């Protein structure tokens, strides 16, 4: 049975207005914008020739709501519902451009016409995100029209081992954090004896700032279902779960719609695609804890138990969900599978580096001009991601470090700015790829404060089962708190490092084993900053408020008054050509003056 678009469906129109309705844009009235565009087209009698289509995330959420007019690819950003009228009249009817809504290149200061010419998009190589922003995620026919459900057809035409060998050939490694070879994992489960096997898609995505899995499920849910069908065939599973983070209602709903549509077409259920294979997918809402993303805790949660990790072995491939052989993969991992099946393992392996194949989606955030989702070939230098795609560091500030791998990861300092981003290189500098969080920092970021933020997160999320994780992270956090208040000694710093090793070595699961990483890597590369807090009672980045005097340095002050305008508490007094003064009795230590001052004049 070949997947065909519904007979009732009209052929896609060449001229389309693509409106992003991912979570980011939807929270900024994208639905009203969508309705207004449809209304305006109807009013001008253009609705027969032009389709307004809603899509998932384009990746450039910071500029949202975003609209792309096809086939020209005209990219409009920060579009408001009331802009619909102009887009329809000027662009669609008269063939012009709504200049004020075009993106302005930060370097050339010129307006860019097509998304293809934007530095944010042009260096990207999209495999997982290729349909996100271009198809309607709630329409199975849209997915079929771009070649969807061909990969599973091809898989079903061969043996299970053919599929596993193709994935092995591709070199794909799990994108959920560990980077374990996917084909090998499938083979373990395939070889595991059992009458019932399970497949799980891990969509718990708990790393602060990460949203690639959410974007894939919101923008291209059928690709994930197809990847799961192929995996299920390979390992011999007939039942599957998508474990979706509770905080992702849109991803959950669109996955539900996709499952429903695929079931109605006979792509899920009994004898899928007319084959001998039965396969059903259920959705399970996550329990709202970071640790539930860990595979053994996740399985416990699906079974209705408290989400707590269990020792391994036995590995899930041998004894997993309900005691049966189980294979767990991440959303992005599944998002690659159908394309690998249709284009071949060799094709996929031609992208990336020797040991890290394909692409990786990063959630770019922090002190960067353009944040959002970027998918780049493995091995792309960090510098290119930050300076080209991300538009560099704003306000003429300098790159300090990039934190990869979220709370389990580490930082990459400026001396490694040219590092090719792949599994091996990141490990070598003491960080990890993780699930793809990439937070950029500049000289206004305090590394003690950043370590404190991530450790605070893991400490709160510790499930409490292991003493080193439960109490060790708490003690570590106390020491970090003392350092940021200028109350710690050098002995405390040594104790912090010893504790870090105890927590790493004595914890059962990845949460505790990796929780100290942000501390260890910031001490490794920025020890001088820790020492400044301890020995000189100074925070060089002027972030740790207990170490800031909130006094204007008369020598540095250029009398510009920016601090006066920025202070929300009326604590700064200033008059033209006069040095500013801060009244500490009124100061609420919000740091607005420090962030506003361009001359480092506030101590
Ligand atoms: C504390 C903790 C949280 C995790 N959270 C996630 C998550 O949200 N999503 C995910 O895919 N993997 C997560 N993992 C990794 C999973 O345990 C597992 O390795 C992964 O889902 C396997 O899929 P992959 O081989 O496709 O990467 C987490 C691991 C730990 C220790
Ligand atoms: S390491 Fe921490 S999160 Fe993991 S099982 Fe132990 S206490 Fe729970
Ligand atoms: S912003 Fe800085 S330079 Fe300007 S008046 Fe305030 S302290 Fe002085
Ligand atoms: S949600 Fe619209 S561009 Fe990301």
XYZ file of C-alpha atoms and ligand atoms in Angstrom:
654
model
C 0.000 0.000 0.000
C 1.561 3.292 -1.074
C 0.811 6.260 1.193
C -1.296 8.595 -0.864
C -2.772 11.962 -0.077
C -6.503 11.978 0.572
C -8.577 12.053 -2.629
C -10.659 14.859 -1.090
C -7.590 17.047 -0.672
C -7.088 19.752 -3.290
C -3.564 19.934 -4.756
C -1.315 22.326 -2.835
C -1.334 25.845 -4.179
C 1.977 27.185 -5.426
C 1.463 30.493 -3.676
C 1.280 30.046 0.064
C 1.449 32.248 3.122
C 3.107 30.211 5.864
C 2.223 31.405 9.345
C 4.238 29.988 12.217
C 2.016 28.692 14.961
C 4.589 27.080 17.172
C 4.374 27.760 20.903
C 6.494 30.938 20.693
C 4.517 32.628 17.914
C 1.173 31.324 19.121
C 1.782 33.063 22.449
C 2.063 36.308 20.461
C -1.312 36.202 18.724
C -0.285 34.118 15.681
C -3.774 32.577 15.595
C -5.409 36.012 15.178
C -2.807 36.879 12.546
C -3.642 33.658 10.703
C -7.382 34.404 10.797
C -6.816 37.994 9.652
C -4.708 36.855 6.687
C -7.426 34.419 5.623
C -10.044 37.132 6.011
C -8.089 39.711 3.981
C -7.467 37.231 1.155
C -11.148 36.399 1.052
C -12.113 40.080 0.981
C -9.936 40.574 -2.085
C -11.185 37.361 -3.695
C -7.683 35.854 -3.666
C -8.462 32.883 -1.455
C -8.872 30.486 -4.406
C -5.318 31.076 -5.627
C -3.434 31.502 -2.401
C -3.425 29.289 0.640
C -2.764 30.502 4.179
C -1.126 27.574 5.907
C -0.230 27.266 9.536
C 3.028 25.580 10.346
C 5.269 24.672 13.251
C 8.309 26.648 14.366
C 10.676 28.198 11.792
C 13.380 28.244 14.458
C 13.774 32.031 14.590
C 11.332 32.460 17.486
C 13.064 35.590 18.755
C 11.773 37.404 15.636
C 8.291 35.937 15.938
C 5.550 35.910 14.966
C 7.030 34.969 11.603
C 5.410 34.673 8.180
C 6.961 33.322 4.961
C 5.363 34.064 1.604
C 6.076 31.293 -0.893
C 7.385 30.626 -3.484
C 9.558 33.764 -3.134
C 10.436 32.830 0.464
C 9.831 36.400 1.676
C 10.432 36.383 5.428
C 8.427 38.758 7.569
C 9.252 39.075 11.250
C 7.578 40.466 14.364
C 4.310 40.393 12.451
C 1.250 41.624 14.339
C -2.373 40.663 13.587
C -3.030 44.163 12.202
C -0.198 43.713 9.641
C -2.269 41.139 7.716
C -3.930 43.822 5.635
C -0.599 45.240 4.375
C 0.901 41.815 3.645
C -2.091 40.834 1.544
C -2.411 44.141 -0.323
C 1.240 45.048 -0.879
C 2.884 41.627 -1.222
C 0.248 39.181 -2.378
C -1.962 41.429 -4.499
C 0.558 43.949 -5.862
C 3.723 41.811 -5.819
C 5.679 44.266 -3.635
C 7.285 43.836 -0.211
C 6.222 45.181 3.151
C 9.611 46.730 3.791
C 9.127 47.490 7.474
C 8.483 43.820 8.294
C 11.549 42.483 6.491
C 14.511 41.262 8.501
C 17.467 43.681 8.706
C 20.913 42.096 8.493
C 22.835 43.322 11.553
C 26.148 43.598 9.677
C 25.097 45.125 6.326
C 22.083 46.938 7.841
C 20.203 45.956 4.679
C 16.773 44.396 4.493
C 16.837 40.757 3.454
C 14.139 39.564 1.072
C 14.182 35.784 1.389
C 14.801 33.528 4.356
C 17.277 31.680 2.093
C 19.548 34.746 2.126
C 19.448 35.203 5.890
C 22.634 34.352 7.777
C 20.502 32.690 10.443
C 19.171 30.139 7.958
C 21.645 29.855 5.067
C 24.482 27.947 6.840
C 21.999 25.517 8.374
C 21.589 22.001 6.996
C 18.132 20.799 7.909
C 17.364 17.089 8.077
C 15.278 16.848 11.246
C 13.783 20.329 10.912
C 13.340 20.215 7.143
C 9.533 20.231 7.255
C 9.166 22.405 10.364
C 7.814 25.758 9.252
C 6.762 24.474 5.838
C 4.041 21.880 6.316
C 0.842 21.886 8.292
C 1.604 19.595 11.237
C -2.062 18.770 11.674
C -2.486 17.504 8.108
C -1.182 14.026 7.268
C -1.570 14.780 3.548
C 0.894 17.638 3.834
C 3.448 15.214 5.249
C 2.725 12.659 2.529
C 3.050 15.365 -0.142
C 6.690 15.974 0.885
C 7.574 12.267 0.699
C 6.299 11.247 4.132
C 5.686 7.575 4.964
C 8.002 6.391 2.162
C 10.673 5.337 4.654
C 8.451 2.861 6.488
C 7.319 1.433 3.127
C 10.926 0.832 2.213
C 11.667 -0.689 5.634
C 8.736 -3.091 5.416
C 10.003 -4.243 2.009
C 13.204 -5.631 3.586
C 14.144 -7.677 6.634
C 14.445 -6.335 10.181
C 18.228 -6.743 10.028
C 18.328 -4.790 6.728
C 16.816 -1.840 8.579
C 19.185 -2.181 11.538
C 22.180 -2.397 9.205
C 21.067 0.731 7.353
C 20.842 2.669 10.615
C 24.209 1.278 11.704
C 25.689 2.340 8.377
C 24.336 5.870 8.880
C 26.366 6.233 12.089
C 23.382 7.895 13.811
C 23.908 8.358 17.545
C 21.182 9.072 20.092
C 20.360 12.765 20.345
C 18.899 12.558 23.872
C 22.277 13.204 25.505
C 24.261 9.986 25.714
C 25.145 9.703 22.009
C 24.847 5.909 21.991
C 24.850 4.370 18.465
C 21.194 3.925 17.514
C 21.586 0.927 15.178
C 23.503 -0.992 17.859
C 20.834 -0.207 20.450
C 18.137 -1.496 18.105
C 20.147 -4.664 17.475
C 20.356 -5.403 21.224
C 16.588 -5.165 21.501
C 16.051 -7.122 18.288
C 18.249 -9.936 19.641
C 16.550 -9.930 23.028
C 14.091 -12.840 23.310
C 10.516 -11.915 24.203
C 6.943 -12.314 23.024
C 6.165 -8.635 23.648
C 8.553 -5.745 23.029
C 8.036 -2.043 23.612
C 9.262 1.108 22.000
C 9.397 4.483 23.753
C 9.893 7.982 22.391
C 11.443 10.188 25.049
C 9.850 13.623 24.708
C 10.425 14.725 28.302
C 12.933 17.441 27.318
C 13.727 18.855 30.737
C 16.982 20.789 30.134
C 16.396 24.483 30.877
C 16.314 26.398 27.594
C 16.089 23.344 25.323
C 13.096 23.170 22.973
C 14.199 21.211 19.900
C 12.071 18.161 20.675
C 9.068 20.358 21.320
C 9.584 22.074 17.946
C 9.810 18.739 16.106
C 6.629 17.372 17.685
C 4.808 20.660 17.117
C 6.062 21.107 13.568
C 6.426 17.610 12.098
C 4.829 14.976 14.344
C 4.318 12.465 11.529
C 8.092 12.293 10.991
C 8.456 11.130 14.611
C 5.658 8.580 14.186
C 7.283 7.281 11.003
C 10.670 6.997 12.734
C 8.958 5.051 15.510
C 7.233 2.725 13.017
C 10.593 1.927 11.416
C 12.222 1.305 14.808
C 9.305 -0.866 15.924
C 9.599 -2.958 12.793
C 13.364 -3.329 13.296
C 13.139 -4.527 16.900
C 9.820 -6.379 16.614
C 7.732 -4.143 18.882
C 3.979 -3.906 18.569
C 3.335 -1.286 21.246
C 4.857 2.123 21.838
C 4.587 5.183 24.019
C 5.463 8.805 23.471
C 6.347 10.177 26.915
C 5.648 13.878 26.443
C 6.556 16.586 28.925
C 3.435 17.873 30.662
C 4.476 21.468 29.998
C 4.144 20.878 26.218
C 0.380 20.937 25.583
C 0.724 21.823 21.902
C 3.256 19.052 21.200
C 0.958 16.623 23.006
C -2.124 17.707 21.074
C -0.446 17.656 17.662
C 1.018 14.211 18.391
C -2.466 13.034 19.348
C -3.926 14.390 16.091
C -1.111 12.735 14.103
C -1.686 9.365 15.809
C -5.390 9.625 15.121
C -4.872 10.488 11.445
C -2.281 7.740 10.938
C -4.601 5.212 12.580
C -7.490 6.200 10.301
C -5.248 5.691 7.236
C -4.168 2.227 8.381
C -0.595 3.359 9.066
C -1.086 2.447 12.730
C -3.180 -0.372 14.184
C -3.551 -3.875 12.781
C -1.499 -4.959 9.737
C -0.042 -1.527 9.063
C 0.406 -0.607 5.391
C -1.141 -3.974 4.538
C 1.836 -5.824 6.094
C 1.815 -8.438 8.861
C 2.887 -5.866 11.419
C 0.549 -4.589 14.164
C 1.641 -1.376 15.808
C -0.014 1.069 18.200
C 1.315 4.257 19.765
C -0.027 5.725 23.011
C 0.692 9.132 24.453
C 1.687 9.475 28.078
C 1.909 12.842 29.798
C 5.153 13.365 31.712
C 5.196 13.674 35.490
C 6.796 17.123 35.525
C 10.166 16.065 36.939
C 13.522 16.367 35.168
C 14.586 12.947 36.434
C 11.663 11.324 34.565
C 13.659 11.901 31.359
C 16.130 9.279 32.630
C 15.085 6.063 30.953
C 14.506 3.807 33.969
C 12.610 6.566 35.837
C 10.603 7.217 32.686
C 9.551 3.575 32.424
C 8.575 3.545 36.105
C 6.464 6.634 35.459
C 4.677 4.985 32.492
C 3.981 1.976 34.731
C 2.229 4.327 37.134
C 4.990 4.289 39.753
C 6.969 7.196 41.145
C 9.595 8.262 38.573
C 12.811 7.110 40.253
C 15.863 5.685 38.480
C 16.799 2.005 38.871
C 20.258 0.454 38.653
C 21.341 -0.952 35.284
C 21.858 -3.798 34.314
C 19.378 -5.099 33.473
C 19.265 -2.715 30.526
C 15.907 -1.793 29.011
C 16.722 -3.851 25.892
C 16.618 -6.954 28.127
C 14.135 -6.007 30.850
C 12.394 -2.710 30.338
C 8.804 -1.514 30.400
C 6.551 -3.993 32.266
C 9.622 -6.258 32.447
C 9.737 -6.670 28.647
C 12.528 -5.823 26.163
C 12.262 -2.106 25.406
C 13.993 0.384 23.178
C 14.025 4.077 24.096
C 15.034 6.858 21.780
C 14.798 10.604 21.814
C 12.454 12.675 19.573
C 15.292 14.090 17.461
C 16.782 10.615 17.019
C 13.436 9.369 15.647
C 13.184 12.533 13.548
C 16.235 11.410 11.532
C 15.104 7.842 10.840
C 12.650 8.189 7.923
C 15.108 10.342 5.951
C 17.897 7.818 6.568
C 15.631 5.047 5.263
C 14.684 6.941 2.115
C 18.073 8.488 1.329
C 20.253 5.692 2.702
C 22.741 5.250 5.529
C 25.671 6.241 3.285
C 24.040 9.541 2.442
C 23.552 10.372 6.133
C 27.087 9.287 6.964
C 28.435 11.721 4.344
C 27.279 14.604 6.579
C 29.250 15.429 9.731
C 32.600 14.234 11.037
C 34.337 10.857 11.220
C 32.621 9.672 14.400
C 29.726 12.119 14.685
C 27.449 11.761 11.697
C 24.575 13.857 10.444
C 23.394 17.102 11.936
C 22.528 18.362 15.413
C 19.801 20.770 16.412
C 20.945 23.326 18.984
C 18.795 25.686 21.028
C 20.896 28.831 20.811
C 20.307 31.270 23.677
C 21.973 33.713 26.067
C 24.116 36.708 25.132
C 23.644 36.355 21.390
C 22.002 38.635 18.827
C 19.769 35.919 17.381
C 18.556 33.065 19.476
C 16.511 30.140 18.222
C 16.798 26.644 16.830
C 19.690 25.902 14.511
C 20.419 22.622 12.792
C 23.974 22.331 11.586
C 26.231 19.535 10.322
C 28.216 17.922 13.141
C 31.665 19.487 13.174
C 30.531 23.063 12.448
C 32.870 25.391 14.388
C 31.382 27.075 17.449
C 32.569 30.414 16.064
C 30.395 29.984 12.966
C 27.323 29.189 15.052
C 27.816 32.249 17.249
C 29.204 34.837 14.831
C 27.409 33.889 11.616
C 24.145 32.155 12.482
C 23.615 33.866 15.830
C 24.735 37.292 14.582
C 27.489 37.583 17.236
C 27.431 38.988 20.761
C 25.351 42.157 21.071
C 26.420 45.537 22.519
C 30.016 45.148 21.272
C 30.740 42.799 24.151
C 33.193 39.911 24.029
C 32.495 36.177 23.945
C 33.366 34.611 27.285
C 32.195 30.986 27.110
C 29.442 28.746 25.763
C 27.652 26.296 28.016
C 26.646 23.113 26.194
C 24.670 20.148 27.495
C 22.570 22.133 29.975
C 22.823 21.196 33.659
C 24.812 18.045 32.850
C 27.294 19.850 30.639
C 30.185 22.206 30.834
C 31.531 25.395 29.361
C 33.718 26.048 26.361
C 35.940 29.112 26.968
C 37.137 31.570 24.325
C 40.418 29.700 23.729
C 38.283 26.929 22.193
C 36.088 29.286 20.173
C 36.960 27.453 16.939
C 36.124 24.003 18.271
C 34.291 21.788 15.738
C 31.050 20.871 17.476
C 30.912 17.104 17.643
C 30.741 14.493 20.396
C 34.491 13.853 20.550
C 35.694 17.467 20.573
C 33.193 18.533 23.182
C 34.183 15.687 25.483
C 37.841 16.546 25.014
C 37.351 20.085 26.362
C 35.340 18.816 29.324
C 31.846 19.485 28.048
C 29.191 17.356 26.346
C 26.814 17.624 23.415
C 23.894 16.754 25.692
C 20.549 17.257 24.085
C 21.639 20.462 22.349
C 21.348 23.379 24.755
C 23.844 26.095 23.776
C 23.993 29.124 26.059
C 26.338 31.927 25.101
C 27.905 34.142 27.752
C 29.842 37.413 27.577
C 31.913 39.398 30.066
C 28.762 40.394 31.953
C 28.167 36.750 32.939
C 29.586 35.541 36.247
C 30.738 31.937 35.969
C 30.169 31.291 39.695
C 26.625 32.515 39.263
C 26.097 30.340 36.177
C 27.374 27.230 37.974
C 25.083 28.120 40.872
C 22.099 28.377 38.533
C 22.640 24.917 36.995
C 23.485 23.241 40.291
C 20.416 24.870 41.849
C 18.361 23.255 39.102
C 19.780 19.733 39.531
C 19.663 20.007 43.315
C 15.934 20.794 43.177
C 15.352 17.999 40.687
C 17.273 15.299 42.576
C 14.802 12.524 43.322
C 16.503 11.926 46.668
C 17.227 8.238 46.256
C 21.026 8.531 46.613
C 22.674 10.313 49.531
C 25.570 11.834 47.528
C 23.134 13.369 45.052
C 20.521 14.418 47.605
C 22.855 15.893 50.227
C 26.039 16.401 48.218
C 24.425 18.772 45.718
C 22.819 20.677 48.628
C 26.173 21.131 50.348
C 27.826 22.107 47.061
C 25.135 24.707 46.507
C 25.712 26.136 49.986
C 29.426 26.515 49.257
C 28.658 28.207 45.926
C 26.275 30.528 47.761
C 29.038 31.430 50.219
C 31.481 32.074 47.374
C 29.044 34.411 45.653
C 28.560 36.296 48.933
C 32.305 36.602 49.544
C 32.049 34.402 52.665
C 34.018 31.362 51.460
C 37.657 30.416 51.943
C 40.094 28.635 49.622
C 39.568 25.513 51.765
C 35.862 25.708 50.928
C 36.740 25.742 47.234
C 38.859 22.602 47.676
C 35.992 20.986 49.617
C 33.635 21.902 46.762
C 35.866 20.085 44.279
C 36.148 17.025 46.524
C 32.385 16.932 47.008
C 31.938 17.190 43.244
C 33.932 13.983 42.786
C 31.947 12.227 45.548
C 28.614 13.207 43.991
C 29.763 12.112 40.529
C 31.120 8.800 41.749
C 28.431 7.920 44.293
C 25.234 8.694 42.373
C 23.079 6.079 40.742
C 21.812 7.915 37.696
C 22.997 10.455 35.173
C 21.421 13.338 37.075
C 23.723 12.989 40.063
C 26.657 11.707 38.027
C 26.673 14.857 35.890
C 25.269 17.485 38.292
C 28.762 18.709 39.348
C 29.902 19.210 35.716
C 29.035 22.931 35.441
C 31.005 23.559 38.664
C 33.995 21.482 37.579
C 34.264 23.047 34.159
C 33.849 26.627 35.371
C 36.537 26.053 38.038
C 38.761 24.449 35.380
C 38.564 27.423 33.007
C 37.660 30.327 35.304
C 39.432 29.584 38.586
C 40.633 33.193 38.712
C 37.005 34.298 38.895
C 36.321 31.980 41.850
C 39.472 33.291 43.522
C 38.396 36.896 42.949
C 35.169 36.182 44.865
C 37.006 34.398 47.677
C 40.227 36.350 48.073
C 39.319 39.869 46.919
C 35.575 39.736 47.669
C 34.958 40.886 44.092
C 32.660 39.669 41.372
C 34.504 40.693 38.171
C 31.318 40.477 36.086
C 29.433 42.479 38.738
C 26.603 39.973 38.984
C 26.837 38.753 42.586
C 25.007 41.586 44.321
C 26.546 41.007 47.758
C 29.915 41.906 46.276
C 28.831 45.069 44.472
C 29.159 48.416 46.278
C 26.690 50.237 43.998
C 28.935 53.291 43.941
C 29.672 55.439 40.904
C 33.356 55.537 40.054
C 33.994 59.228 39.362
C 36.996 58.599 37.117
C 35.105 56.304 34.778
C 31.767 58.116 34.769
C 31.087 59.916 31.479
C 28.053 61.746 32.909
C 25.704 60.295 30.330
C 22.731 59.700 32.653
C 21.870 56.243 31.339
C 21.930 54.765 34.850
C 19.573 57.502 36.039
C 17.070 56.599 33.304
C 17.402 52.870 33.946
C 16.941 52.829 37.721
C 13.370 51.721 38.603
C 13.750 52.697 42.285
C 14.732 56.356 41.870
C 18.028 55.606 43.621
C 20.226 57.376 41.043
C 20.512 61.149 40.959
C 22.055 62.867 37.920
C 21.985 66.157 36.085
C 23.444 67.162 32.745
C 27.261 67.279 32.779
C 27.231 65.929 36.330
C 28.557 62.626 37.688
C 25.734 60.288 38.718
C 25.251 59.346 42.381
C 23.574 56.294 43.858
C 21.640 56.521 47.120
C 22.273 53.053 48.569
C 19.413 53.429 51.035
C 16.986 53.503 48.073
C 18.892 50.957 45.938
C 17.109 47.600 45.461
C 20.212 45.958 43.905
C 18.426 45.144 40.656
C 21.595 45.905 38.600
C 19.659 47.973 36.017
C 22.217 50.791 36.349
C 25.150 48.416 35.842
C 23.564 46.909 32.727
C 22.784 50.377 31.353
C 26.236 51.893 31.946
C 28.529 51.530 28.940
C 31.655 52.685 30.766
C 31.934 50.187 33.630
C 31.547 53.134 35.975
C 29.567 51.444 38.738
C 31.579 49.451 41.279
C 18.336 13.147 34.479
C 18.225 12.731 33.064
C 17.272 13.341 32.249
C 17.152 12.947 30.927
N 16.217 13.600 30.148
C 16.068 13.210 28.856
C 15.087 13.843 28.047
O 14.368 14.733 28.480
N 14.971 13.423 26.758
C 15.755 12.407 26.247
O 15.590 12.039 25.090
N 16.699 11.823 26.997
C 16.855 12.179 28.277
N 17.790 11.547 29.048
C 18.538 10.432 28.435
C 17.684 9.159 28.462
O 17.894 8.506 29.699
C 18.048 8.183 27.322
O 19.411 7.994 27.320
C 17.627 8.689 25.948
O 16.262 8.980 25.908
C 17.952 7.648 24.907
O 17.625 8.081 23.630
P 18.718 8.286 22.489
O 19.568 7.049 22.444
O 17.932 8.464 21.232
O 19.510 9.479 22.876
C 17.973 11.918 30.392
C 18.914 11.309 31.211
C 19.050 11.718 32.521
C 20.075 11.055 33.366
S 21.546 10.255 41.367
Fe 20.077 11.726 42.257
S 18.373 11.791 40.840
Fe 19.587 9.953 40.344
S 18.632 8.303 41.511
Fe 20.212 9.146 42.813
S 19.175 10.740 44.047
Fe 17.835 10.237 42.352
S 25.533 55.258 33.159
Fe 27.638 55.038 33.866
S 28.725 56.664 32.775
Fe 26.550 57.140 32.588
S 26.136 58.521 34.319
Fe 25.693 56.463 35.051
S 27.598 55.774 35.997
Fe 28.106 57.545 34.747
S 7.528 29.485 17.376
Fe 7.410 30.746 15.584
S 9.464 30.827 14.858
Fe 9.557 29.493 16.598
